[in-house]
Short mmCIF file of C-alpha atoms and ligand atoms in Angstrom, two decimals:
data_model
loop_
_atom_site.label_atom_id
_atom_site.label_comp_id
_atom_site.label_asym_id
_atom_site.label_seq_id
_atom_site.Cartn_x
_atom_site.Cartn_y
_atom_site.Cartn_z
CA UNK Y 1 139.94 -82.66 -1.53
CA UNK Y 2 142.17 -85.60 -0.57
CA UNK Y 3 146.72 -85.79 -1.80
CA UNK Y 4 145.84 -89.05 -4.31
CA UNK Y 5 149.28 -90.35 -3.10
CA UNK Y 6 147.77 -90.05 0.86
CA UNK Y 7 144.83 -90.01 1.08
CA UNK Y 8 145.18 -87.47 3.37
CA UNK Y 9 143.39 -83.69 2.69
CA UNK Y 10 145.27 -81.47 -0.24
CA UNK Y 11 147.19 -78.00 -0.14
CA UNK Y 12 143.82 -76.48 -0.64
CA UNK Y 13 141.95 -78.27 1.38
CA UNK Y 14 144.00 -77.76 4.54
CA UNK Y 15 143.73 -74.34 4.14
CA UNK Y 16 139.92 -74.06 4.29
CA UNK Y 17 140.08 -76.18 7.57
CA UNK Y 18 142.80 -74.20 8.86
CA UNK Y 19 140.73 -70.87 8.13
CA UNK Y 20 137.68 -72.43 9.32
CA UNK Y 21 138.80 -73.44 13.26
CA UNK Y 22 141.08 -70.16 13.64
CA UNK Y 23 137.33 -68.69 13.30
CA UNK Y 24 136.20 -70.96 16.35
CA UNK Y 25 139.51 -69.79 18.55
CA UNK Y 26 137.31 -67.75 20.31
CA UNK Y 27 138.95 -68.68 23.71
CA UNK Y 28 142.11 -67.15 24.04
CA UNK Y 29 142.27 -69.69 26.58
CA UNK Y 30 142.19 -72.19 23.99
CA UNK Y 31 144.40 -72.48 21.24
CA UNK Y 32 144.88 -74.23 18.11
CA UNK Y 33 148.42 -75.85 17.04
CA UNK Y 34 150.09 -75.43 13.60
CA UNK Y 35 152.61 -78.94 13.12
CA UNK Y 36 154.68 -78.61 9.67
CA UNK Y 37 156.63 -81.82 9.31
CA UNK Y 38 158.78 -82.42 7.07
CA UNK Y 39 160.90 -85.29 5.88
CA UNK Y 40 164.62 -84.90 5.79
CA UNK Y 41 167.17 -85.28 2.68
CA UNK Y 42 163.76 -86.72 1.10
CA UNK Y 43 166.10 -86.58 -2.30
CA UNK Y 44 168.84 -89.15 -1.03
CA UNK Y 45 166.06 -91.48 -0.71
CA UNK Y 46 164.56 -90.63 -4.78
CA UNK Y 47 168.18 -91.07 -5.62
CA UNK Y 48 169.21 -93.62 -3.79
CA UNK Y 49 165.88 -95.94 -4.54
CA UNK Y 50 163.67 -94.89 -7.07
CA UNK Y 51 160.38 -92.70 -7.57
CA UNK Y 52 157.78 -95.25 -7.04
CA UNK Y 53 159.83 -95.83 -3.32
CA UNK Y 54 159.75 -91.95 -2.45
CA UNK Y 55 155.87 -92.58 -2.47
CA UNK Y 56 155.36 -94.98 -0.71
CA UNK Y 57 158.02 -93.13 1.93
CA UNK Y 58 155.40 -90.60 2.03
CA UNK Y 59 152.10 -92.94 2.07
CA UNK Y 60 154.23 -95.12 5.70
CA UNK Y 61 154.91 -90.80 6.49
CA UNK Y 62 150.93 -90.10 6.52
CA UNK Y 63 149.49 -93.31 8.50
CA UNK Y 64 152.22 -92.67 10.59
CA UNK Y 65 150.60 -89.05 11.28
CA UNK Y 66 147.22 -90.31 10.93
CA UNK Y 67 147.76 -92.31 13.43
CA UNK Y 68 149.40 -89.45 15.81
CA UNK Y 69 145.82 -87.46 15.41
CA UNK Y 70 143.40 -86.95 17.54
CA UNK Y 71 139.63 -87.12 16.49
CA UNK Y 72 139.28 -83.52 15.65
CA UNK Y 73 142.47 -83.19 14.09
CA UNK Y 74 143.50 -82.59 10.32
CA UNK Y 75 146.21 -83.86 8.33
CA UNK Y 76 147.08 -82.74 5.56
CA UNK Y 77 149.83 -83.05 2.65
CA UNK Y 78 151.31 -79.53 1.79
CA UNK Y 79 154.38 -79.53 -0.65
CA UNK Y 80 156.26 -82.56 -1.91
CA UNK Y 81 157.55 -84.52 1.33
CA UNK Y 82 156.19 -81.93 3.46
CA UNK Y 83 152.39 -82.24 5.74
CA UNK Y 84 150.48 -80.05 8.32
CA UNK Y 85 149.17 -81.60 11.34
CA UNK Y 86 146.74 -78.65 12.47
CA UNK Y 87 146.22 -79.72 16.33
CA UNK Y 88 142.70 -78.14 17.51
CA UNK Y 89 142.47 -76.71 20.85
CA UNK Y 90 144.92 -77.11 22.87
CA UNK Y 91 146.36 -75.89 26.08
CA UNK Y 92 149.64 -74.95 25.42
CA UNK Y 93 152.85 -75.54 23.32
CA UNK Y 94 153.90 -78.40 25.45
CA UNK Y 95 150.96 -80.38 24.23
CA UNK Y 96 152.26 -79.57 20.51
CA UNK Y 97 155.77 -80.72 21.45
CA UNK Y 98 154.69 -83.67 23.10
CA UNK Y 99 153.22 -84.84 19.96
CA UNK Y 100 155.63 -84.00 17.70
CA UNK Y 101 157.96 -86.21 19.85
CA UNK Y 102 155.63 -89.28 19.48
CA UNK Y 103 155.50 -88.56 15.77
CA UNK Y 104 159.56 -88.49 16.12
CA UNK Y 105 159.61 -91.74 18.87
CA UNK Y 106 157.49 -93.79 15.56
CA UNK Y 107 159.64 -93.11 13.23
CA UNK Y 108 162.57 -94.26 15.52
CA UNK Y 109 161.08 -97.63 14.14
CA UNK Y 110 162.21 -98.10 10.65
CA UNK Y 111 160.35 -98.63 8.01
CA UNK Y 112 160.56 -102.38 6.01
CA UNK Y 113 160.31 -101.88 1.74
CA UNK Y 114 161.08 -104.63 -0.10
CA UNK Y 115 163.44 -106.40 2.39
CA UNK Y 116 164.90 -102.72 2.27
CA UNK Y 117 165.23 -101.39 5.87
CA UNK Y 118 164.66 -97.65 6.09
CA UNK Y 119 165.40 -95.44 8.82
CA UNK Y 120 163.26 -91.70 7.83
CA UNK Y 121 163.61 -88.40 9.37
CA UNK Y 122 161.49 -85.57 9.30
CA UNK Y 123 161.83 -82.63 10.91
CA UNK Y 124 159.07 -80.71 12.65
CA UNK Y 125 157.97 -76.62 13.01
CA UNK Y 126 154.99 -76.01 15.70
CA UNK Y 127 153.13 -72.85 16.17
CA UNK Y 128 150.42 -71.22 17.70
CA UNK Y 129 147.68 -69.52 17.26
CA UNK Y 130 146.45 -67.01 18.25
CA UNK Y 131 149.65 -67.05 20.54
CA UNK Y 132 151.78 -66.28 17.38
CA UNK Y 133 149.11 -65.50 14.54
CA UNK Y 134 145.32 -65.70 13.68
CA UNK Y 135 146.06 -65.78 9.37
CA UNK Y 136 146.37 -68.42 7.92
CA UNK Y 137 148.85 -67.98 5.62
CA UNK Y 138 151.17 -66.08 9.01
CA UNK Y 139 151.12 -69.28 11.02
CA UNK Y 140 152.06 -70.92 7.76
CA UNK Y 141 154.61 -69.17 7.92
CA UNK Y 142 155.34 -68.75 11.66
CA UNK Y 143 155.41 -73.00 11.91
CA UNK Y 144 157.80 -73.24 8.69
CA UNK Y 145 160.17 -70.71 9.83
CA UNK Y 146 160.89 -72.60 13.38
CA UNK Y 147 161.16 -76.51 11.00
CA UNK Y 148 163.97 -73.93 9.41
CA UNK Y 149 164.99 -73.07 12.69
CA UNK Y 150 165.39 -75.52 14.44
CA UNK Y 151 166.89 -77.87 10.83
CA UNK Y 152 169.27 -74.61 10.96
CA UNK Y 153 170.67 -75.54 14.85
CA UNK Y 154 170.47 -79.75 13.77
CA UNK Y 155 167.42 -80.07 15.54
CA UNK Y 156 164.23 -81.93 15.70
CA UNK Y 157 161.64 -79.81 16.81
CA UNK Y 158 161.58 -76.27 16.46
CA UNK Y 159 158.33 -74.20 18.38
CA UNK Y 160 157.88 -70.29 17.74
CA UNK Y 161 159.47 -68.62 20.78
CA UNK Y 162 156.38 -67.75 23.54
CA UNK Y 163 156.32 -65.80 26.18
CA UNK Y 164 157.57 -67.21 29.34
CA UNK Y 165 153.81 -67.50 30.90
CA UNK Y 166 153.98 -69.79 27.84
CA UNK Y 167 156.56 -72.11 29.01
CA UNK Y 168 156.38 -72.28 32.02
CA UNK Y 169 152.92 -73.84 32.00
CA UNK Y 170 154.58 -76.17 29.45
CA UNK Y 171 155.06 -79.65 31.37
CA UNK Y 172 151.27 -79.65 33.32
CA UNK Y 173 150.70 -83.27 33.35
CA UNK Y 174 146.80 -82.62 32.43
CA UNK Y 175 146.03 -86.91 32.75
CA UNK Y 176 147.58 -87.47 36.43
CA UNK Y 177 145.17 -84.29 37.08
CA UNK Y 178 142.65 -85.28 35.31
CA UNK Y 179 142.35 -89.00 37.79
CA UNK Y 180 143.15 -86.40 40.62
CA UNK Y 181 139.57 -84.11 39.28
CA UNK Y 182 137.48 -86.75 39.16
CA UNK Y 183 138.94 -88.16 43.19
CA UNK Y 184 138.12 -84.99 44.35
CA UNK Y 185 134.90 -84.21 42.80
CA UNK Y 186 136.50 -80.89 41.34
CA UNK Y 187 133.94 -81.38 37.62
CA UNK Y 188 131.46 -79.27 37.51
CA UNK Y 189 128.05 -79.27 35.60
CA UNK Y 190 127.01 -76.42 33.15
CA UNK Y 191 123.25 -75.47 31.59
CA UNK Y 192 123.09 -73.47 28.36
CA UNK Y 193 119.60 -73.20 27.84
CA UNK Y 194 117.22 -73.49 24.64
CA UNK Y 195 114.87 -71.78 22.49
CA UNK Y 196 111.77 -72.94 20.89
CA UNK Y 197 112.33 -70.44 17.64
CA UNK Y 198 108.17 -70.87 16.80
CA UNK Y 199 107.42 -69.88 20.63
CA UNK Y 200 110.21 -68.22 22.17
CA UNK Y 201 110.03 -70.46 25.38
CA UNK Y 202 113.00 -72.58 26.84
CA UNK Y 203 112.37 -75.93 26.02
CA UNK Y 204 115.24 -77.25 27.74
CA UNK Y 205 119.07 -77.54 27.70
CA UNK Y 206 121.97 -78.50 27.25
CA UNK Y 207 124.35 -80.15 30.25
CA UNK Y 208 128.60 -79.15 28.92
CA UNK Y 209 130.77 -80.15 31.48
CA UNK Y 210 133.13 -77.71 33.49
CA UNK Y 211 136.27 -78.59 34.78
CA UNK Y 212 137.80 -76.29 37.63
CA UNK Y 213 141.44 -76.81 38.19
CA UNK Y 214 142.68 -76.12 41.58
CA UNK Y 215 145.63 -73.69 40.50
CA UNK Y 216 144.76 -73.36 36.32
CA UNK Y 217 140.97 -72.24 36.92
CA UNK Y 218 138.55 -74.00 34.26
CA UNK Y 219 140.52 -75.60 31.82
CA UNK Y 220 137.70 -75.79 28.28
CA UNK Y 221 136.47 -79.40 27.36
CA UNK Y 222 137.91 -79.24 24.24
CA UNK Y 223 141.15 -79.89 25.77
CA UNK Y 224 140.54 -82.04 28.71
CA UNK Y 225 137.80 -84.22 27.03
CA UNK Y 226 139.94 -85.85 24.41
CA UNK Y 227 142.32 -86.19 27.18
CA UNK Y 228 139.77 -88.36 29.48
CA UNK Y 229 138.38 -90.10 26.48
CA UNK Y 230 142.07 -91.19 25.84
CA UNK Y 231 142.28 -92.05 29.90
CA UNK Y 232 139.02 -93.73 29.87
CA UNK Y 233 137.52 -90.99 32.90
CA UNK Y 234 135.32 -90.40 29.97
CA UNK Y 235 132.94 -93.41 31.20
CA UNK Y 236 132.89 -92.28 35.12
CA UNK Y 237 131.68 -89.22 34.51
CA UNK Y 238 129.50 -89.10 31.13
CA UNK Y 239 127.80 -91.50 34.37
CA UNK Y 240 128.39 -89.28 36.45
CA UNK Y 241 126.54 -86.66 34.25
CA UNK Y 242 123.83 -88.35 33.02
CA UNK Y 243 122.31 -89.40 36.91
CA UNK Y 244 123.10 -85.27 37.34
CA UNK Y 245 121.41 -84.38 34.82
CA UNK Y 246 118.60 -86.11 34.88
CA UNK Y 247 118.11 -86.10 38.51
CA UNK Y 248 118.36 -81.62 38.25
CA UNK Y 249 116.23 -82.03 34.97
CA UNK Y 250 112.90 -83.74 37.01
CA UNK Y 251 113.73 -80.54 39.40
CA UNK Y 252 112.78 -77.99 36.83
CA UNK Y 253 110.05 -80.20 35.39
CA UNK Y 254 108.13 -80.05 38.14
CA UNK Y 255 108.15 -76.54 38.92
CA UNK Y 256 108.23 -75.33 34.82
CA UNK Y 257 106.95 -77.85 32.89
CA UNK Y 258 108.90 -80.67 30.71
CA UNK Y 259 112.68 -79.66 29.53
CA UNK Y 260 114.33 -81.41 28.00
CA UNK Y 261 117.84 -82.67 28.41
CA UNK Y 262 120.81 -83.06 26.63
CA UNK Y 263 123.90 -84.93 26.47
CA UNK Y 264 127.37 -85.80 25.04
CA UNK Y 265 128.05 -88.91 24.30
CA UNK Y 266 131.67 -89.58 22.59
CA UNK Y 267 131.79 -91.65 19.57
CA UNK Y 268 133.68 -94.36 21.88
CA UNK Y 269 131.23 -94.48 24.59
CA UNK Y 270 128.41 -95.25 21.86
CA UNK Y 271 129.80 -98.59 21.22
CA UNK Y 272 130.39 -100.12 25.20
CA UNK Y 273 128.50 -102.64 25.34
CA UNK Y 274 126.66 -101.07 28.82
CA UNK Y 275 125.50 -98.17 27.64
CA UNK Y 276 122.59 -98.52 27.42
CA UNK Y 277 122.81 -100.23 30.94
CA UNK Y 278 123.84 -97.06 32.57
CA UNK Y 279 121.20 -95.19 30.45
CA UNK Y 280 118.50 -96.94 31.30
CA UNK Y 281 119.58 -97.35 34.98
CA UNK Y 282 119.97 -93.18 34.69
CA UNK Y 283 116.14 -92.75 33.95
CA UNK Y 284 114.85 -95.80 36.29
CA UNK Y 285 115.79 -93.49 38.87
CA UNK Y 286 116.18 -89.91 38.40
CA UNK Y 287 113.60 -89.86 34.97
CA UNK Y 288 110.08 -88.85 35.11
CA UNK Y 289 106.99 -88.74 32.64
CA UNK Y 290 108.03 -85.48 31.86
CA UNK Y 291 111.57 -85.39 31.04
CA UNK Y 292 113.63 -85.99 28.28
CA UNK Y 293 116.72 -87.19 27.50
CA UNK Y 294 118.74 -86.10 24.73
CA UNK Y 295 121.75 -88.26 23.86
CA UNK Y 296 124.14 -85.54 21.35
CA UNK Y 297 125.75 -87.88 19.15
CA UNK Y 298 128.78 -86.64 16.81
CA UNK Y 299 128.11 -86.89 13.20
CA UNK Y 300 131.45 -88.94 12.85
CA UNK Y 301 130.18 -91.50 15.37
CA UNK Y 302 127.85 -92.90 12.64
CA UNK Y 303 130.04 -93.26 9.99
CA UNK Y 304 132.39 -95.84 11.89
CA UNK Y 305 130.21 -99.02 12.48
CA UNK Y 306 126.93 -97.87 10.75
CA UNK Y 307 125.18 -101.01 11.74
CA UNK Y 308 125.85 -101.22 15.06
CA UNK Y 309 125.52 -98.04 16.22
CA UNK Y 310 122.34 -97.70 14.50
CA UNK Y 311 120.82 -100.89 16.53
CA UNK Y 312 122.36 -99.19 19.59
CA UNK Y 313 120.61 -95.76 19.03
CA UNK Y 314 117.26 -97.91 18.53
CA UNK Y 315 117.65 -99.39 21.71
CA UNK Y 316 117.62 -95.74 23.47
CA UNK Y 317 114.78 -94.87 21.36
CA UNK Y 318 112.80 -97.03 22.85
CA UNK Y 319 114.00 -96.24 25.99
CA UNK Y 320 112.08 -92.56 24.81
CA UNK Y 321 115.81 -91.16 24.93
CA UNK Y 322 115.63 -89.07 21.57
CA UNK Y 323 118.80 -88.88 19.56
CA UNK Y 324 120.66 -85.81 18.22
CA UNK Y 325 123.34 -85.61 15.89
CA UNK Y 326 125.46 -82.98 17.09
CA UNK Y 327 127.52 -80.63 14.73
CA UNK Y 328 126.04 -81.86 12.07
CA UNK Y 329 127.44 -81.34 8.76
CA UNK Y 330 130.50 -81.48 9.28
CA UNK Y 331 131.17 -85.12 9.68
CA UNK Y 332 131.63 -85.95 5.63
CA UNK Y 333 129.12 -88.84 5.92
CA UNK Y 334 127.58 -90.05 3.18
CA UNK Y 335 123.68 -88.85 2.89
CA UNK Y 336 122.49 -92.04 1.58
CA UNK Y 337 121.79 -93.73 4.99
CA UNK Y 338 119.44 -90.73 5.59
CA UNK Y 339 115.76 -92.87 6.03
CA UNK Y 340 117.96 -95.15 7.72
CA UNK Y 341 118.94 -93.58 10.66
CA UNK Y 342 117.76 -94.21 14.01
CA UNK Y 343 117.49 -89.67 15.15
CA UNK Y 344 115.83 -87.29 15.53
CA UNK Y 345 117.60 -84.16 15.84
CA UNK Y 346 119.92 -82.61 14.14
CA UNK Y 347 122.27 -79.96 15.28
CA UNK Y 348 123.93 -77.31 12.85
CA UNK Y 349 127.14 -76.59 14.12
CA UNK Y 350 127.80 -73.73 14.76
CA UNK Y 351 130.92 -73.06 12.24
CA UNK Y 352 127.65 -72.58 9.55
CA UNK Y 353 125.89 -70.40 11.76
CA UNK Y 354 128.67 -68.16 13.41
CA UNK Y 355 128.47 -65.77 9.92
CA UNK Y 356 124.89 -67.11 9.08
CA UNK Y 357 123.85 -63.49 8.08
CA UNK Y 358 126.92 -62.58 6.17
CA UNK Y 359 127.80 -65.74 4.63
CA UNK Y 360 125.46 -66.65 1.56
CA UNK Y 361 126.92 -70.12 1.17
CA UNK Y 362 126.11 -70.78 4.76
CA UNK Y 363 122.87 -69.70 4.32
CA UNK Y 364 122.37 -72.16 1.38
CA UNK Y 365 123.83 -75.16 3.16
CA UNK Y 366 121.98 -74.38 6.25
CA UNK Y 367 119.03 -74.47 3.92
CA UNK Y 368 119.62 -77.37 3.03
CA UNK Y 369 120.14 -79.19 6.42
CA UNK Y 370 116.74 -77.73 6.99
CA UNK Y 371 114.92 -79.05 4.15
CA UNK Y 372 116.90 -82.64 4.61
CA UNK Y 373 115.98 -82.59 8.09
CA UNK Y 374 111.64 -81.37 7.46
CA UNK Y 375 111.99 -84.50 4.31
CA UNK Y 376 112.74 -86.97 7.46
CA UNK Y 377 110.72 -85.96 10.42
CA UNK Y 378 113.49 -84.07 12.55
CA UNK Y 379 114.05 -81.51 14.41
CA UNK Y 380 116.55 -78.62 13.25
CA UNK Y 381 118.62 -77.41 16.22
CA UNK Y 382 121.11 -73.93 15.56
CA UNK Y 383 124.01 -74.08 18.14
CA UNK Y 384 125.92 -71.01 18.04
CA UNK Y 385 123.34 -67.45 18.09
CA UNK Y 386 125.46 -64.99 19.25
CA UNK Y 387 122.75 -61.74 17.80
CA UNK Y 388 119.58 -61.44 17.26
CA UNK Y 389 120.09 -61.04 13.61
CA UNK Y 390 120.49 -65.02 13.36
CA UNK Y 391 118.11 -65.50 15.61
CA UNK Y 392 114.93 -63.64 13.61
CA UNK Y 393 117.21 -65.34 10.75
CA UNK Y 394 117.04 -68.79 11.70
CA UNK Y 395 113.80 -68.61 13.04
CA UNK Y 396 112.62 -67.15 8.71
CA UNK Y 397 114.22 -70.22 8.07
CA UNK Y 398 111.99 -72.72 9.85
CA UNK Y 399 114.84 -74.00 11.89
CA UNK Y 400 113.22 -75.37 15.47
CA UNK Y 401 115.54 -74.36 18.30
CA UNK Y 402 117.96 -71.65 19.20
CA UNK Y 403 120.84 -71.98 21.48
CA UNK Y 404 123.46 -70.03 21.92
CA UNK Y 405 124.94 -66.61 24.29
CA UNK Y 406 122.53 -64.38 22.44
CA UNK Y 407 120.47 -66.66 24.39
CA UNK Y 408 122.60 -67.30 27.14
CA UNK Y 409 126.06 -68.36 28.08
CA UNK Y 410 125.59 -71.75 30.23
CA UNK Y 411 125.54 -70.99 33.70
CA UNK Y 412 125.64 -73.52 37.11
CA UNK Y 413 122.52 -75.13 37.83
CA UNK Y 414 121.51 -72.82 40.66
CA UNK Y 415 121.89 -69.73 37.84
CA UNK Y 416 119.89 -71.54 35.02
CA UNK Y 417 116.92 -72.43 37.69
CA UNK Y 418 117.14 -68.50 38.35
CA UNK Y 419 117.19 -67.95 34.61
CA UNK Y 420 114.44 -70.07 34.42
CA UNK Y 421 112.86 -68.30 37.62
CA UNK Y 422 112.53 -65.04 35.78
CA UNK Y 423 112.33 -66.05 31.70
CA UNK Y 424 110.74 -62.91 29.80
CA UNK Y 425 110.83 -63.43 26.26
CA UNK Y 426 113.68 -62.21 24.65
CA UNK Y 427 114.96 -58.10 23.81
CA UNK Y 428 116.95 -56.31 22.36
P1 C2E V 501 129.59 -78.85 21.56
O1 C2E V 501 128.74 -80.12 22.27
O2 C2E V 501 129.13 -78.86 20.76
O3 C2E V 501 128.53 -77.85 22.89
C1 C2E V 501 128.68 -76.11 22.96
C2 C2E V 501 129.88 -75.35 22.33
O4 C2E V 501 129.83 -74.52 22.19
C3 C2E V 501 130.30 -75.39 23.93
O5 C2E V 501 131.49 -75.26 24.59
C4 C2E V 501 128.96 -74.21 24.32
O6 C2E V 501 129.47 -73.67 25.62
C5 C2E V 501 129.52 -73.54 23.40
N1 C2E V 501 128.66 -71.91 22.73
C6 C2E V 501 126.88 -72.14 22.97
N2 C2E V 501 126.57 -71.05 22.68
C7 C2E V 501 127.95 -70.45 21.83
C8 C2E V 501 127.91 -69.30 21.40
O7 C2E V 501 127.20 -68.64 20.52
N3 C2E V 501 128.91 -68.91 20.73
C9 C2E V 501 130.58 -69.65 21.22
N4 C2E V 501 131.36 -68.50 20.62
N5 C2E V 501 130.24 -70.44 21.19
C10 C2E V 501 128.94 -71.21 22.18
P2 C2E V 501 131.96 -75.79 25.60
O8 C2E V 501 130.93 -75.86 26.84
O9 C2E V 501 133.41 -75.18 25.85
O10 C2E V 501 132.58 -77.32 24.94
C11 C2E V 501 132.84 -76.99 24.10
C12 C2E V 501 133.01 -79.48 23.70
O11 C2E V 501 133.23 -79.96 24.11
C13 C2E V 501 131.22 -79.58 22.99
O12 C2E V 501 131.14 -78.04 22.24
C14 C2E V 501 131.33 -81.07 23.13
O13 C2E V 501 131.83 -81.75 21.70
C15 C2E V 501 132.95 -80.87 24.74
N6 C2E V 501 131.53 -81.08 25.72
C16 C2E V 501 131.36 -80.37 27.08
N7 C2E V 501 131.15 -80.52 27.72
C17 C2E V 501 131.06 -82.62 27.64
C18 C2E V 501 130.34 -83.34 28.11
O14 C2E V 501 129.59 -83.12 28.62
N8 C2E V 501 130.73 -84.47 28.10
C19 C2E V 501 131.10 -84.93 26.54
N9 C2E V 501 131.43 -85.96 26.57
N10 C2E V 501 131.97 -83.88 25.45
C20 C2E V 501 131.79 -81.90 26.41
CA1 CA V 502 127.23 -80.87 21.85
CA1 CA V 503 127.84 -78.81 18.55
#
């Protein structure tokens, strides 16, 4: 639900979103940050002007905060003059602090309203999950305490105290390092197999990018991909992934029969003029009749510029490429355009699959998605399957394809080939 005044999420939805994302902070290298942003001396604005002015200040702030958040983050209004920003998948406290500093910098420009120049100040409290707390209310409390402490010390940013290791890694210039990683080939591609739920046999794999940093080890893609997108490096990286995966998969299909390969395409790239060219060039170079390329695009990319997006996707399909909607169910998109959608597959987001055997509401939702897909002749893939029970349940529900740690974690190309070589039906 939205907050009526500022059109960001309301407090109730904030708690739901936070709970959902806390669950997915499995990997302790990955973190989530909660920023609580509070307007300083807000009652003064209401007193000096009037209440409508106070409202407009809040609307202005909501807009400004919206500009700071990345696509995957969430913004909510959780109190009268209090906002919360959930930063999904960040590396360390320094990262969250950068976001807070950006907010404060933007607030340095006066906000002009009816010829009045207003300077708003804010204080921001930051805490990290799982480092400081791993329950919604506890995490919120940590951020609010950090905010209070900052205000008491006349500072504008407060972070819940962290260990020394945490602080050491705070000043990392990740943007600079990504450029270097592209030059010096620190990236590699891992493959996570997908099985047919009807036959139990491998039908393809998803390509997942890995970055092994010289001194920091593996950096989770959720951390560096948004930065690669922001800096533009994602384009050469994706082009490299397309070429490499097609080359790899043409080897597999020669040995093990037709296997598809899925590549994640970030929203920005869909709209770039030459996406079609670089997909078709890669296919010409490395594709063969038995290779199927699947492009995974996020549900939210469809919402952005629907018509333009449709025509691009249609062109891809005309080249024999399949289109899959990734993280389906999380994009809040409208169902009305479904009949027009040039797609082949729905990939049910792992947040629905995660506790499928225990959560009835999720089971109902997944059933709905499978029904929807059947009605429109689309295949369904369930990702994030971690146990036999979930695998069996999805098979009973009529889902087509399975992917998840239960089958295998993503692995380097040579290990994936060994896996294919030794694959014998899944055992308990
Ligand atoms: P995604 O496309 O939704 O990828 C699925 C993620 O779920 C992968 O994380 C995968 O390792 C993980 N996963 C698979 N099975 C399970 C399971 O059973 N349990 C759990 N807990 N997790 C499972 P990964 O590789 O860390 O990638 C995270 C995200 O980063 C991807 O989400 C995708 O959005 C992005 N990403 C990864 N590789 C690429 C890439 O080559 N290009 C682009 N543009 N994005 C990528
Ligand atoms: Ca994906
Ligand atoms: Ca996904």
